[in-house]
PDB file of C-alpha atoms and ligand atoms in Angstrom:
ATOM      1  CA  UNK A   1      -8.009 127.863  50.670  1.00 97.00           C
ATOM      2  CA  UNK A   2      -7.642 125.124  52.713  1.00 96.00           C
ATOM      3  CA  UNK A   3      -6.232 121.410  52.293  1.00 95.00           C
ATOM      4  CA  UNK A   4      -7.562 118.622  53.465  1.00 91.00           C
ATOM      5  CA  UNK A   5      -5.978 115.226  53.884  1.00 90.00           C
ATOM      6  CA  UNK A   6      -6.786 112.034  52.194  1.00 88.00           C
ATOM      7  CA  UNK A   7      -5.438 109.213  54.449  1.00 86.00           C
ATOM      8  CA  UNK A   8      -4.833 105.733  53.437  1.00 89.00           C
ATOM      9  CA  UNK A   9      -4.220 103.358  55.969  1.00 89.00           C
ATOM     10  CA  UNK A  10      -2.058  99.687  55.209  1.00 96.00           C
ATOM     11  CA  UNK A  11      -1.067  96.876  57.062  1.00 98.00           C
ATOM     12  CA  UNK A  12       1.824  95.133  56.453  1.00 98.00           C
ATOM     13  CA  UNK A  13       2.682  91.763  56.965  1.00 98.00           C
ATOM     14  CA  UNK A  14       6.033  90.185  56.078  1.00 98.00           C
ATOM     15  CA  UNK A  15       4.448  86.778  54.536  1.00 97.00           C
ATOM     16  CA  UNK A  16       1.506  84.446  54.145  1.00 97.00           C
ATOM     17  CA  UNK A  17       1.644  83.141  57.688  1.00 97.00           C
ATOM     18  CA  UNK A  18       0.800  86.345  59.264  1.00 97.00           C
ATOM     19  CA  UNK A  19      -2.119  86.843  57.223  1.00 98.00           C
ATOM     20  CA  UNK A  20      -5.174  86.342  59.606  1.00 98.00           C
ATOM     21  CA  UNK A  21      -8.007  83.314  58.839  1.00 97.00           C
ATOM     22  CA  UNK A  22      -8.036  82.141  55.167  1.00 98.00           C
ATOM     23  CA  UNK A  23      -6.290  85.549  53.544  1.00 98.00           C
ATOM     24  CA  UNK A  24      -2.906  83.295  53.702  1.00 98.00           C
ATOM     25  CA  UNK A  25      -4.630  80.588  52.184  1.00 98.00           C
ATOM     26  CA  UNK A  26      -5.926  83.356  49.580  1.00 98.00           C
ATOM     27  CA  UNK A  27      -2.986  84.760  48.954  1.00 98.00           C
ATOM     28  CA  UNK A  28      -1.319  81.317  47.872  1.00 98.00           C
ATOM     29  CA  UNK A  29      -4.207  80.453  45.728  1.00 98.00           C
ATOM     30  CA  UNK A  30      -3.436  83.819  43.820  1.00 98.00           C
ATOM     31  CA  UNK A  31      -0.216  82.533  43.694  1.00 98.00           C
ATOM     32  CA  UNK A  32      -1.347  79.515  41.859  1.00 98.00           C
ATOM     33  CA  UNK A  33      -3.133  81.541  39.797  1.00 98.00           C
ATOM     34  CA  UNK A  34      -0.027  82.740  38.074  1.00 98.00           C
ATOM     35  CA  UNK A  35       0.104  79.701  36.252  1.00 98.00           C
ATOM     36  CA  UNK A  36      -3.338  80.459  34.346  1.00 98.00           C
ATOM     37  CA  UNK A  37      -1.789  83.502  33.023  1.00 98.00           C
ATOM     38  CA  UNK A  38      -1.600  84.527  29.315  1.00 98.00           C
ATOM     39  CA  UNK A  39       0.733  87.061  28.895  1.00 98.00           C
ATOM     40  CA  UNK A  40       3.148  86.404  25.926  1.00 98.00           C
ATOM     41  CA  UNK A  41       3.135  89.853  25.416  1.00 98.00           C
ATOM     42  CA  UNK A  42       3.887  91.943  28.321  1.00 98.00           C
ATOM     43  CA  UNK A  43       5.619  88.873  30.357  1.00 98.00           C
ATOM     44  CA  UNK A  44       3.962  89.895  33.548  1.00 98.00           C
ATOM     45  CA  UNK A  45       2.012  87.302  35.053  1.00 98.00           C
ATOM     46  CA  UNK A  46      -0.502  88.491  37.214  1.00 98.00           C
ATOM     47  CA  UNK A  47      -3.020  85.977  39.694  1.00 98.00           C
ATOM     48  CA  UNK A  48      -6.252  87.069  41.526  1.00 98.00           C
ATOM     49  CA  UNK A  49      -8.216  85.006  44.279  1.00 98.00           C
ATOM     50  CA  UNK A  50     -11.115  86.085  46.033  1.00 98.00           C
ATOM     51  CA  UNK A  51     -13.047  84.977  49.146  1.00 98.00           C
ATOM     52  CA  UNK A  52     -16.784  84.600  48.819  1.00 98.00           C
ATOM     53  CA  UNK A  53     -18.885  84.789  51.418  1.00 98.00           C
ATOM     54  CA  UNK A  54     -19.918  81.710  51.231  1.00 98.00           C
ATOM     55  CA  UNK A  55     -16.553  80.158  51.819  1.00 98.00           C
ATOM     56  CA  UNK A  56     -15.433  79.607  47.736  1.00 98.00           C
ATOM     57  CA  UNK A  57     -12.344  80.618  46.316  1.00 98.00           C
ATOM     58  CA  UNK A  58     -12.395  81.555  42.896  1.00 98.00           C
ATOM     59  CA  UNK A  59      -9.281  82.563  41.351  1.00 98.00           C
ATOM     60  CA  UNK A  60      -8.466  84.372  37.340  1.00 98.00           C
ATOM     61  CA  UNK A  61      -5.083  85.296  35.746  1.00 98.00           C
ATOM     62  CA  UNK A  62      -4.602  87.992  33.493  1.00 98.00           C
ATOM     63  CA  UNK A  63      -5.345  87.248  29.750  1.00 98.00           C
ATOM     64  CA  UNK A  64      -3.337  89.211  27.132  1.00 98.00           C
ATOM     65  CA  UNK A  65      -4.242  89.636  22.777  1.00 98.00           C
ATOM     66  CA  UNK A  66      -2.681  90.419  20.490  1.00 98.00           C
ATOM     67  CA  UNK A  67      -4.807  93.644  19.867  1.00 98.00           C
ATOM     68  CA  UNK A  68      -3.283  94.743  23.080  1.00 97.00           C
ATOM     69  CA  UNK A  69      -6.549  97.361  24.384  1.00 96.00           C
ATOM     70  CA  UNK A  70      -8.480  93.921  24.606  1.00 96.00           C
ATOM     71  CA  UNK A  71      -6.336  92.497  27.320  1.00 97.00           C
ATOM     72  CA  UNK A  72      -8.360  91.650  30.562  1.00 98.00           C
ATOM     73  CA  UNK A  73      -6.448  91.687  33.907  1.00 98.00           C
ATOM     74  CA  UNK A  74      -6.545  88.911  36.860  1.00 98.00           C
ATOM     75  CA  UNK A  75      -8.501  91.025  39.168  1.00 98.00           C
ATOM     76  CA  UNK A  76     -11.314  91.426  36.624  1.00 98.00           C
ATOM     77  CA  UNK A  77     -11.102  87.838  35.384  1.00 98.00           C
ATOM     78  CA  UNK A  78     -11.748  86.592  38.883  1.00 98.00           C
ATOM     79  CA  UNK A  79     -14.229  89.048  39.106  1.00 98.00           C
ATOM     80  CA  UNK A  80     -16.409  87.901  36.669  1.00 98.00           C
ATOM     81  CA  UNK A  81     -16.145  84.180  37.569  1.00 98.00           C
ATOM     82  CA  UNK A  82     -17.043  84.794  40.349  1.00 98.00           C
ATOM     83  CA  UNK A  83     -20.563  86.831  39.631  1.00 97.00           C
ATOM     84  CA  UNK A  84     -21.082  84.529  36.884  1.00 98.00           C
ATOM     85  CA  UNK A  85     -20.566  81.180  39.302  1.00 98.00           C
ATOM     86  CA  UNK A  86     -22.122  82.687  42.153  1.00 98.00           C
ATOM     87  CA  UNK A  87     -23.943  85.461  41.529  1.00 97.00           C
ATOM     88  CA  UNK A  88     -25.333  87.318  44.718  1.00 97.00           C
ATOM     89  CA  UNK A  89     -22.611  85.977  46.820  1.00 98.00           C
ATOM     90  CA  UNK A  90     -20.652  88.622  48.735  1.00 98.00           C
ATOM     91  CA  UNK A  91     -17.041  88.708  48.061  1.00 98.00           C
ATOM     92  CA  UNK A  92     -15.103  89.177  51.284  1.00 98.00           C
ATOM     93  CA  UNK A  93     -11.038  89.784  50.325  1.00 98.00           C
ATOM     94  CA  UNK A  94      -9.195  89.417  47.269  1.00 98.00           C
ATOM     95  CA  UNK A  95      -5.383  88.619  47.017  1.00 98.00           C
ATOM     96  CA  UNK A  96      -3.507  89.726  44.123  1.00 98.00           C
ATOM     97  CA  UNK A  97       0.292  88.954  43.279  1.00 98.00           C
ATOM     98  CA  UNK A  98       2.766  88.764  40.020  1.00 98.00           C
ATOM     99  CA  UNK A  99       5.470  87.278  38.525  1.00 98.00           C
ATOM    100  CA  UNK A 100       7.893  89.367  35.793  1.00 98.00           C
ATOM    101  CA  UNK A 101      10.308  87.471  33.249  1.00 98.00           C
ATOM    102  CA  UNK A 102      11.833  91.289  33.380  1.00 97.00           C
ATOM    103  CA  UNK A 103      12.652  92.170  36.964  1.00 97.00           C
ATOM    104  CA  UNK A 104      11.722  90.202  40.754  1.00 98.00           C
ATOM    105  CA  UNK A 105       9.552  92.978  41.650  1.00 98.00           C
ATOM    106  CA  UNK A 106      10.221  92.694  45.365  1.00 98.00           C
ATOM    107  CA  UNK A 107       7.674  95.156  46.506  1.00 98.00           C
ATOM    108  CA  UNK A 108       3.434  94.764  46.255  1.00 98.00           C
ATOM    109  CA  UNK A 109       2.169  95.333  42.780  1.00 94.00           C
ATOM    110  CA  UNK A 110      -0.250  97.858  42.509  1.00 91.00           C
ATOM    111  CA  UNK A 111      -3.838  96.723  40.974  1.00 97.00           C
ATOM    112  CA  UNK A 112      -4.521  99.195  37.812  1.00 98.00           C
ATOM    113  CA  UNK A 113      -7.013 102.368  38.274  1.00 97.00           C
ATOM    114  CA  UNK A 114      -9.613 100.337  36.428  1.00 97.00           C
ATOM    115  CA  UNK A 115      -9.703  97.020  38.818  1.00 98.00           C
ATOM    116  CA  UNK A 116      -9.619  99.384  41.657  1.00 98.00           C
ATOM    117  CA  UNK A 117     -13.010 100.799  40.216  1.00 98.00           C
ATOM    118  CA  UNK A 118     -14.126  97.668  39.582  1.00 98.00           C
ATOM    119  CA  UNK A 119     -13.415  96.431  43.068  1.00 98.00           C
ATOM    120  CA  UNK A 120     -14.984  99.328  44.264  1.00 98.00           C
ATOM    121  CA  UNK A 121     -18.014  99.076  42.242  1.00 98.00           C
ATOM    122  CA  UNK A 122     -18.506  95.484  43.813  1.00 98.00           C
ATOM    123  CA  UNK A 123     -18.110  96.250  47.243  1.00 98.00           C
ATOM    124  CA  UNK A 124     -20.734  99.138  46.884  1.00 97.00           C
ATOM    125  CA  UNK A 125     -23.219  96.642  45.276  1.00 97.00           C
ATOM    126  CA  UNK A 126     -22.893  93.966  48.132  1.00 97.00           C
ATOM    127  CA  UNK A 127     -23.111  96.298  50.852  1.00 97.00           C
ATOM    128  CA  UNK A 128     -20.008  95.238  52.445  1.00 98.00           C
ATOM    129  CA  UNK A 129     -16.218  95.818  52.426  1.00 98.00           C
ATOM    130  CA  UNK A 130     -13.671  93.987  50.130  1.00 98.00           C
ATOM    131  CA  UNK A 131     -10.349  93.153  52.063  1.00 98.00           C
ATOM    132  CA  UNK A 132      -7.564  93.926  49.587  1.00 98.00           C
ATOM    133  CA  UNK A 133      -3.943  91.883  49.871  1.00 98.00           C
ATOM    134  CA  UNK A 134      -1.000  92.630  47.437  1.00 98.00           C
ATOM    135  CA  UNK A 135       2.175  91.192  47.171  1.00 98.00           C
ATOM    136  CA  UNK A 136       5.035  91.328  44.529  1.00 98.00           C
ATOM    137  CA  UNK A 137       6.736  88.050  43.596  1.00 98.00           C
ATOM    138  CA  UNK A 138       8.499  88.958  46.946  1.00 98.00           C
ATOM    139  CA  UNK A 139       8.856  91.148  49.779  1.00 98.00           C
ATOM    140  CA  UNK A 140       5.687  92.327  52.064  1.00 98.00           C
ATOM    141  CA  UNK A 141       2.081  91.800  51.711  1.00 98.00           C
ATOM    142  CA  UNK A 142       0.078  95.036  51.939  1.00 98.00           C
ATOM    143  CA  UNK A 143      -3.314  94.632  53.948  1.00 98.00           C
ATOM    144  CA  UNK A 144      -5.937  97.068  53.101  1.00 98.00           C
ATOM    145  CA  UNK A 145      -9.468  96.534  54.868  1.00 97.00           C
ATOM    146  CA  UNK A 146     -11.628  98.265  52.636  1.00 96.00           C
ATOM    147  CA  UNK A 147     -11.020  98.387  48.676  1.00 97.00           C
ATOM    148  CA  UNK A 148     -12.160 102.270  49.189  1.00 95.00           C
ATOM    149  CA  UNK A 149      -8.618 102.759  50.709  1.00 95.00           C
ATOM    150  CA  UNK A 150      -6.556 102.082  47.595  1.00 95.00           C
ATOM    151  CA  UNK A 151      -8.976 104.645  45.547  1.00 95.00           C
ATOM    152  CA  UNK A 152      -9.286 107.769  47.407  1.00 92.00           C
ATOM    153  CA  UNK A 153     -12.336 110.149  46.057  1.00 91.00           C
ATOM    154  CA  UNK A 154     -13.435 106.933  43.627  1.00 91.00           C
ATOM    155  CA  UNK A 155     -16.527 107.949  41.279  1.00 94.00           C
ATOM    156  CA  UNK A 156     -19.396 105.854  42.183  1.00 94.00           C
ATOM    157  CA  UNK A 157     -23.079 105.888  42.066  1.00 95.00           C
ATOM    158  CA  UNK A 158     -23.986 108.510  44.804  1.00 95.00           C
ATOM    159  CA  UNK A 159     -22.918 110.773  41.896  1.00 96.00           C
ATOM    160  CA  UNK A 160     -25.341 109.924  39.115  1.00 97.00           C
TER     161      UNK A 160
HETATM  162  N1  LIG B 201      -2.514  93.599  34.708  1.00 75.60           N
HETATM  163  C1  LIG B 201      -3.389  92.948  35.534  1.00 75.60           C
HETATM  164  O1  LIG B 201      -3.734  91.779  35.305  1.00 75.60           O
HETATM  165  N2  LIG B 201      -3.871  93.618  36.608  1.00 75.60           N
HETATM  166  C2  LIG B 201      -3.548  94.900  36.948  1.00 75.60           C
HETATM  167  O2  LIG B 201      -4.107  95.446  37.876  1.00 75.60           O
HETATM  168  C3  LIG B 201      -2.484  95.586  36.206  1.00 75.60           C
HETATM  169  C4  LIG B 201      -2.081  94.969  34.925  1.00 75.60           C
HETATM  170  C5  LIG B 201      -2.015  92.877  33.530  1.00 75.60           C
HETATM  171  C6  LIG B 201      -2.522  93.401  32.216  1.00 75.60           C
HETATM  172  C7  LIG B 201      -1.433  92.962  31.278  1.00 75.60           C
HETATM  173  O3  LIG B 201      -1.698  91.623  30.864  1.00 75.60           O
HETATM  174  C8  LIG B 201      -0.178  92.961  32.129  1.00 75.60           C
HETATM  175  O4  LIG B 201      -0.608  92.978  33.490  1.00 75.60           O
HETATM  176  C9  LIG B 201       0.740  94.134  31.893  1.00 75.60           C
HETATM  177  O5  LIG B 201       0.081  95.342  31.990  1.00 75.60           O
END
């Protein structure tokens, strides 16, 4: 036997300002993104924005039902603007931050398995890394360069 480690690597930044280039910028947009949210149910707003390659910002907010499987999260709603706008365009970072009527979550909120996948997925297809930025409704923003960081050992293609 033998073990073998699985290293994640973070940067963390203690606001917006720090941020380097647009990601500040990107990071308030998600932030304004919390406002689009539908989420009488759960009462956890949740805002995505991403950075296209081509200098857009496209942003999506989770959308709750009440058949609760069928709720879509932020990071998938921007997602899939942002194909369906500009399909082909490279996304280059996305920003992702929430707001709970329950608690101030005062650390960074942790994208679900699925968008992590799905952020995965994307960068594969472009060909290029997808900057990832969390934040809670306070407290640091984790930095991670590559969305491959935040999923470890992710299934993709090279499998099948
Ligand atoms: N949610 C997201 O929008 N993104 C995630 O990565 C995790 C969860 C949403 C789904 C649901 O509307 C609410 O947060 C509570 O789970």
């Amino acid at each position: 036997m033998r073990e073998v480690e699985l290293i994640t690597k973070v940067q963390v930044f203690e606001n917006e300002a720090e941020l380097p280039g647009q990601e500040g910028v990107l990071m308030r947009e998600a932030h304004e993104a919390l406002a689009k949210s539908y989420a009488p149910y759960s009462k956890f707003n949740v805002g995505a924005a991403l950075l296209l390659a081509n200098g857009e910002l496209i942003s999506g907010a989770n959308q709750e039902n009440a058949a609760y499987p069928m709720c879509l999260c932020a990071e998938r709603v921007a997602l899939g603007a942002a194909t369906s706008v500009y399909p082909g365009v490279a996304v280059t970072a996305i920003a992702i931050t929430i707001k709970s009527s329950h608690q101030v979550v005062n650390r960074p909120a942790a994208p679900c398995g699925a968008c992590r996948q799905v952020i995965c997925e994307t960068s594969n297809r472009q060909g290029q890394p997808i900057v990832v930025l969390i934040k809670g409704e306070t407290g640091p923003i984790y930095r991670f360069n590559d969305a491959v960081d935040l999923l470890p050992l992710s299934f993709d293609s090279s499998y099948l």
